């Protein structure tokens, strides 16, 4: 059983290829064609995103405790913009999941 949450994005990145005929991308792994991420690749992506979420949640909690956040909603939106601008290898769906996870992790500590 996978430890990757059911709500974690599983959509493979789309590839574009010229031509009129319909195409799909696949990779050959151990003699089989695979479309989309393997379970191992998915687990690695989730671990990467979960680690980032834990770090961002800890940062959010430190700033809240220090009284540096006046509007949590605005802080989350600014954090999301910074994450998207970092150039990290994250899909749009992964960033959305990441920020939802940060909100979830910090919700229990809200006053």
JSON list of C-alpha atoms in Angstrom, two decimals:
[
{"chain": "A", "resi": 1, "resn": "UNK", "atom": "CA", "xyz": [0.00, 0.00, 0.00]},
{"chain": "A", "resi": 2, "resn": "UNK", "atom": "CA", "xyz": [1.28, 3.43, -0.95]},
{"chain": "A", "resi": 3, "resn": "UNK", "atom": "CA", "xyz": [1.92, 6.10, 1.67]},
{"chain": "A", "resi": 4, "resn": "UNK", "atom": "CA", "xyz": [1.12, 8.80, -0.90]},
{"chain": "A", "resi": 5, "resn": "UNK", "atom": "CA", "xyz": [-2.16, 10.52, 0.03]},
{"chain": "A", "resi": 6, "resn": "UNK", "atom": "CA", "xyz": [-5.08, 10.01, -2.32]},
{"chain": "A", "resi": 7, "resn": "UNK", "atom": "CA", "xyz": [-5.35, 13.77, -2.92]},
{"chain": "A", "resi": 8, "resn": "UNK", "atom": "CA", "xyz": [-1.75, 14.13, -4.13]},
{"chain": "A", "resi": 9, "resn": "UNK", "atom": "CA", "xyz": [-1.57, 15.01, -7.87]},
{"chain": "A", "resi": 10, "resn": "UNK", "atom": "CA", "xyz": [-0.95, 11.99, -10.09]},
{"chain": "A", "resi": 11, "resn": "UNK", "atom": "CA", "xyz": [-1.29, 13.61, -13.49]},
{"chain": "A", "resi": 12, "resn": "UNK", "atom": "CA", "xyz": [1.63, 12.95, -15.78]},
{"chain": "A", "resi": 13, "resn": "UNK", "atom": "CA", "xyz": [3.15, 15.92, -17.50]},
{"chain": "A", "resi": 14, "resn": "UNK", "atom": "CA", "xyz": [1.84, 16.29, -21.00]},
{"chain": "A", "resi": 15, "resn": "UNK", "atom": "CA", "xyz": [4.19, 16.18, -23.94]},
{"chain": "A", "resi": 16, "resn": "UNK", "atom": "CA", "xyz": [3.51, 17.77, -27.27]},
{"chain": "A", "resi": 17, "resn": "UNK", "atom": "CA", "xyz": [4.49, 16.25, -30.56]},
{"chain": "A", "resi": 18, "resn": "UNK", "atom": "CA", "xyz": [3.81, 17.60, -34.01]},
{"chain": "A", "resi": 19, "resn": "UNK", "atom": "CA", "xyz": [1.69, 15.79, -36.52]},
{"chain": "A", "resi": 20, "resn": "UNK", "atom": "CA", "xyz": [-1.91, 15.07, -37.35]},
{"chain": "A", "resi": 21, "resn": "UNK", "atom": "CA", "xyz": [-2.04, 11.60, -35.84]},
{"chain": "A", "resi": 22, "resn": "UNK", "atom": "CA", "xyz": [-2.93, 11.25, -32.14]},
{"chain": "A", "resi": 23, "resn": "UNK", "atom": "CA", "xyz": [0.10, 10.43, -29.96]},
{"chain": "A", "resi": 24, "resn": "UNK", "atom": "CA", "xyz": [0.94, 9.72, -26.35]},
{"chain": "A", "resi": 25, "resn": "UNK", "atom": "CA", "xyz": [4.26, 9.62, -24.57]},
{"chain": "A", "resi": 26, "resn": "UNK", "atom": "CA", "xyz": [5.54, 6.55, -22.81]},
{"chain": "A", "resi": 27, "resn": "UNK", "atom": "CA", "xyz": [8.81, 5.32, -21.39]},
{"chain": "A", "resi": 28, "resn": "UNK", "atom": "CA", "xyz": [10.18, 1.82, -21.54]},
{"chain": "A", "resi": 29, "resn": "UNK", "atom": "CA", "xyz": [11.01, 0.49, -18.07]},
{"chain": "A", "resi": 30, "resn": "UNK", "atom": "CA", "xyz": [12.04, -3.14, -17.60]},
{"chain": "A", "resi": 31, "resn": "UNK", "atom": "CA", "xyz": [10.67, -4.07, -21.01]},
{"chain": "A", "resi": 32, "resn": "UNK", "atom": "CA", "xyz": [7.26, -2.47, -20.40]},
{"chain": "A", "resi": 33, "resn": "UNK", "atom": "CA", "xyz": [5.90, 0.83, -21.68]},
{"chain": "A", "resi": 34, "resn": "UNK", "atom": "CA", "xyz": [4.89, 3.12, -18.83]},
{"chain": "A", "resi": 35, "resn": "UNK", "atom": "CA", "xyz": [2.70, 6.21, -19.17]},
{"chain": "A", "resi": 36, "resn": "UNK", "atom": "CA", "xyz": [2.87, 8.62, -16.25]},
{"chain": "A", "resi": 37, "resn": "UNK", "atom": "CA", "xyz": [4.86, 8.31, -13.07]},
{"chain": "A", "resi": 38, "resn": "UNK", "atom": "CA", "xyz": [5.77, 4.99, -11.50]},
{"chain": "A", "resi": 39, "resn": "UNK", "atom": "CA", "xyz": [4.76, 4.38, -7.88]},
{"chain": "A", "resi": 40, "resn": "UNK", "atom": "CA", "xyz": [8.37, 5.02, -6.85]},
{"chain": "A", "resi": 41, "resn": "UNK", "atom": "CA", "xyz": [8.50, 8.32, -8.77]},
{"chain": "A", "resi": 42, "resn": "UNK", "atom": "CA", "xyz": [5.17, 9.38, -7.28]},
{"chain": "A", "resi": 43, "resn": "UNK", "atom": "CA", "xyz": [6.42, 8.58, -3.78]},
{"chain": "A", "resi": 44, "resn": "UNK", "atom": "CA", "xyz": [9.57, 10.68, -4.38]},
{"chain": "A", "resi": 45, "resn": "UNK", "atom": "CA", "xyz": [7.47, 13.64, -5.58]},
{"chain": "A", "resi": 46, "resn": "UNK", "atom": "CA", "xyz": [5.19, 13.38, -2.56]},
{"chain": "A", "resi": 47, "resn": "UNK", "atom": "CA", "xyz": [8.13, 13.19, -0.14]},
{"chain": "A", "resi": 48, "resn": "UNK", "atom": "CA", "xyz": [9.65, 16.29, -1.77]},
{"chain": "A", "resi": 49, "resn": "UNK", "atom": "CA", "xyz": [6.36, 18.23, -1.53]},
{"chain": "A", "resi": 50, "resn": "UNK", "atom": "CA", "xyz": [5.64, 17.02, 2.02]},
{"chain": "A", "resi": 51, "resn": "UNK", "atom": "CA", "xyz": [9.10, 18.14, 3.15]},
{"chain": "A", "resi": 52, "resn": "UNK", "atom": "CA", "xyz": [8.51, 21.59, 1.64]},
{"chain": "A", "resi": 53, "resn": "UNK", "atom": "CA", "xyz": [5.07, 21.77, 3.28]},
{"chain": "A", "resi": 54, "resn": "UNK", "atom": "CA", "xyz": [6.55, 20.93, 6.69]},
{"chain": "A", "resi": 55, "resn": "UNK", "atom": "CA", "xyz": [9.22, 23.62, 6.26]},
{"chain": "A", "resi": 56, "resn": "UNK", "atom": "CA", "xyz": [6.71, 26.26, 5.13]},
{"chain": "A", "resi": 57, "resn": "UNK", "atom": "CA", "xyz": [4.31, 25.36, 7.94]},
{"chain": "A", "resi": 58, "resn": "UNK", "atom": "CA", "xyz": [7.10, 25.70, 10.53]},
{"chain": "A", "resi": 59, "resn": "UNK", "atom": "CA", "xyz": [8.05, 29.08, 9.01]},
{"chain": "A", "resi": 60, "resn": "UNK", "atom": "CA", "xyz": [4.43, 30.20, 9.13]},
{"chain": "A", "resi": 61, "resn": "UNK", "atom": "CA", "xyz": [4.08, 29.18, 12.77]},
{"chain": "A", "resi": 62, "resn": "UNK", "atom": "CA", "xyz": [7.32, 30.99, 13.74]},
{"chain": "A", "resi": 63, "resn": "UNK", "atom": "CA", "xyz": [6.17, 34.18, 12.02]},
{"chain": "A", "resi": 64, "resn": "UNK", "atom": "CA", "xyz": [2.70, 33.96, 13.63]},
{"chain": "A", "resi": 65, "resn": "UNK", "atom": "CA", "xyz": [4.22, 33.44, 17.08]},
{"chain": "A", "resi": 66, "resn": "UNK", "atom": "CA", "xyz": [6.43, 36.50, 16.54]},
{"chain": "A", "resi": 67, "resn": "UNK", "atom": "CA", "xyz": [3.40, 38.58, 15.52]},
{"chain": "A", "resi": 68, "resn": "UNK", "atom": "CA", "xyz": [4.72, 39.11, 11.99]},
{"chain": "A", "resi": 69, "resn": "UNK", "atom": "CA", "xyz": [1.54, 37.97, 10.22]},
{"chain": "A", "resi": 70, "resn": "UNK", "atom": "CA", "xyz": [-1.39, 40.36, 10.31]},
{"chain": "A", "resi": 71, "resn": "UNK", "atom": "CA", "xyz": [-3.58, 38.55, 7.75]},
{"chain": "A", "resi": 72, "resn": "UNK", "atom": "CA", "xyz": [-3.02, 34.81, 7.37]},
{"chain": "A", "resi": 73, "resn": "UNK", "atom": "CA", "xyz": [-4.93, 34.63, 4.08]},
{"chain": "A", "resi": 74, "resn": "UNK", "atom": "CA", "xyz": [-2.67, 37.29, 2.54]},
{"chain": "A", "resi": 75, "resn": "UNK", "atom": "CA", "xyz": [0.41, 35.56, 3.97]},
{"chain": "A", "resi": 76, "resn": "UNK", "atom": "CA", "xyz": [-0.60, 32.25, 2.33]},
{"chain": "A", "resi": 77, "resn": "UNK", "atom": "CA", "xyz": [-1.17, 33.96, -1.03]},
{"chain": "A", "resi": 78, "resn": "UNK", "atom": "CA", "xyz": [2.22, 35.71, -0.84]},
{"chain": "A", "resi": 79, "resn": "UNK", "atom": "CA", "xyz": [3.90, 32.45, 0.13]},
{"chain": "A", "resi": 80, "resn": "UNK", "atom": "CA", "xyz": [2.29, 30.69, -2.83]},
{"chain": "A", "resi": 81, "resn": "UNK", "atom": "CA", "xyz": [3.53, 33.42, -5.18]},
{"chain": "A", "resi": 82, "resn": "UNK", "atom": "CA", "xyz": [7.05, 33.07, -3.78]},
{"chain": "A", "resi": 83, "resn": "UNK", "atom": "CA", "xyz": [6.93, 29.28, -4.18]},
{"chain": "A", "resi": 84, "resn": "UNK", "atom": "CA", "xyz": [5.81, 29.61, -7.81]},
{"chain": "A", "resi": 85, "resn": "UNK", "atom": "CA", "xyz": [8.60, 32.13, -8.46]},
{"chain": "A", "resi": 86, "resn": "UNK", "atom": "CA", "xyz": [11.39, 30.02, -6.97]},
{"chain": "A", "resi": 87, "resn": "UNK", "atom": "CA", "xyz": [11.93, 27.90, -10.05]},
{"chain": "A", "resi": 88, "resn": "UNK", "atom": "CA", "xyz": [11.53, 24.70, -8.05]},
{"chain": "A", "resi": 89, "resn": "UNK", "atom": "CA", "xyz": [10.51, 21.64, -10.04]},
{"chain": "A", "resi": 90, "resn": "UNK", "atom": "CA", "xyz": [6.83, 21.75, -9.06]},
{"chain": "A", "resi": 91, "resn": "UNK", "atom": "CA", "xyz": [3.77, 21.43, -11.26]},
{"chain": "A", "resi": 92, "resn": "UNK", "atom": "CA", "xyz": [0.83, 23.79, -10.75]},
{"chain": "A", "resi": 93, "resn": "UNK", "atom": "CA", "xyz": [-1.14, 20.93, -9.19]},
{"chain": "A", "resi": 94, "resn": "UNK", "atom": "CA", "xyz": [1.74, 20.17, -6.81]},
{"chain": "A", "resi": 95, "resn": "UNK", "atom": "CA", "xyz": [1.94, 23.83, -5.70]},
{"chain": "A", "resi": 96, "resn": "UNK", "atom": "CA", "xyz": [-1.81, 23.83, -5.06]},
{"chain": "A", "resi": 97, "resn": "UNK", "atom": "CA", "xyz": [-1.50, 20.61, -3.03]},
{"chain": "A", "resi": 98, "resn": "UNK", "atom": "CA", "xyz": [1.53, 22.02, -1.18]},
{"chain": "A", "resi": 99, "resn": "UNK", "atom": "CA", "xyz": [-0.29, 25.17, -0.10]},
{"chain": "A", "resi": 100, "resn": "UNK", "atom": "CA", "xyz": [-3.38, 23.19, 0.95]},
{"chain": "A", "resi": 101, "resn": "UNK", "atom": "CA", "xyz": [-1.07, 21.02, 3.05]},
{"chain": "A", "resi": 102, "resn": "UNK", "atom": "CA", "xyz": [0.57, 24.07, 4.65]},
{"chain": "A", "resi": 103, "resn": "UNK", "atom": "CA", "xyz": [-2.89, 25.39, 5.57]},
{"chain": "A", "resi": 104, "resn": "UNK", "atom": "CA", "xyz": [-3.80, 22.00, 7.01]},
{"chain": "A", "resi": 105, "resn": "UNK", "atom": "CA", "xyz": [-0.61, 21.81, 9.09]},
{"chain": "A", "resi": 106, "resn": "UNK", "atom": "CA", "xyz": [-1.01, 25.32, 10.47]},
{"chain": "A", "resi": 107, "resn": "UNK", "atom": "CA", "xyz": [-4.79, 25.15, 11.06]},
{"chain": "A", "resi": 108, "resn": "UNK", "atom": "CA", "xyz": [-4.46, 23.36, 14.39]},
{"chain": "A", "resi": 109, "resn": "UNK", "atom": "CA", "xyz": [-2.25, 26.14, 15.77]},
{"chain": "A", "resi": 110, "resn": "UNK", "atom": "CA", "xyz": [-4.57, 28.99, 14.77]},
{"chain": "A", "resi": 111, "resn": "UNK", "atom": "CA", "xyz": [-6.10, 31.00, 17.59]}
]
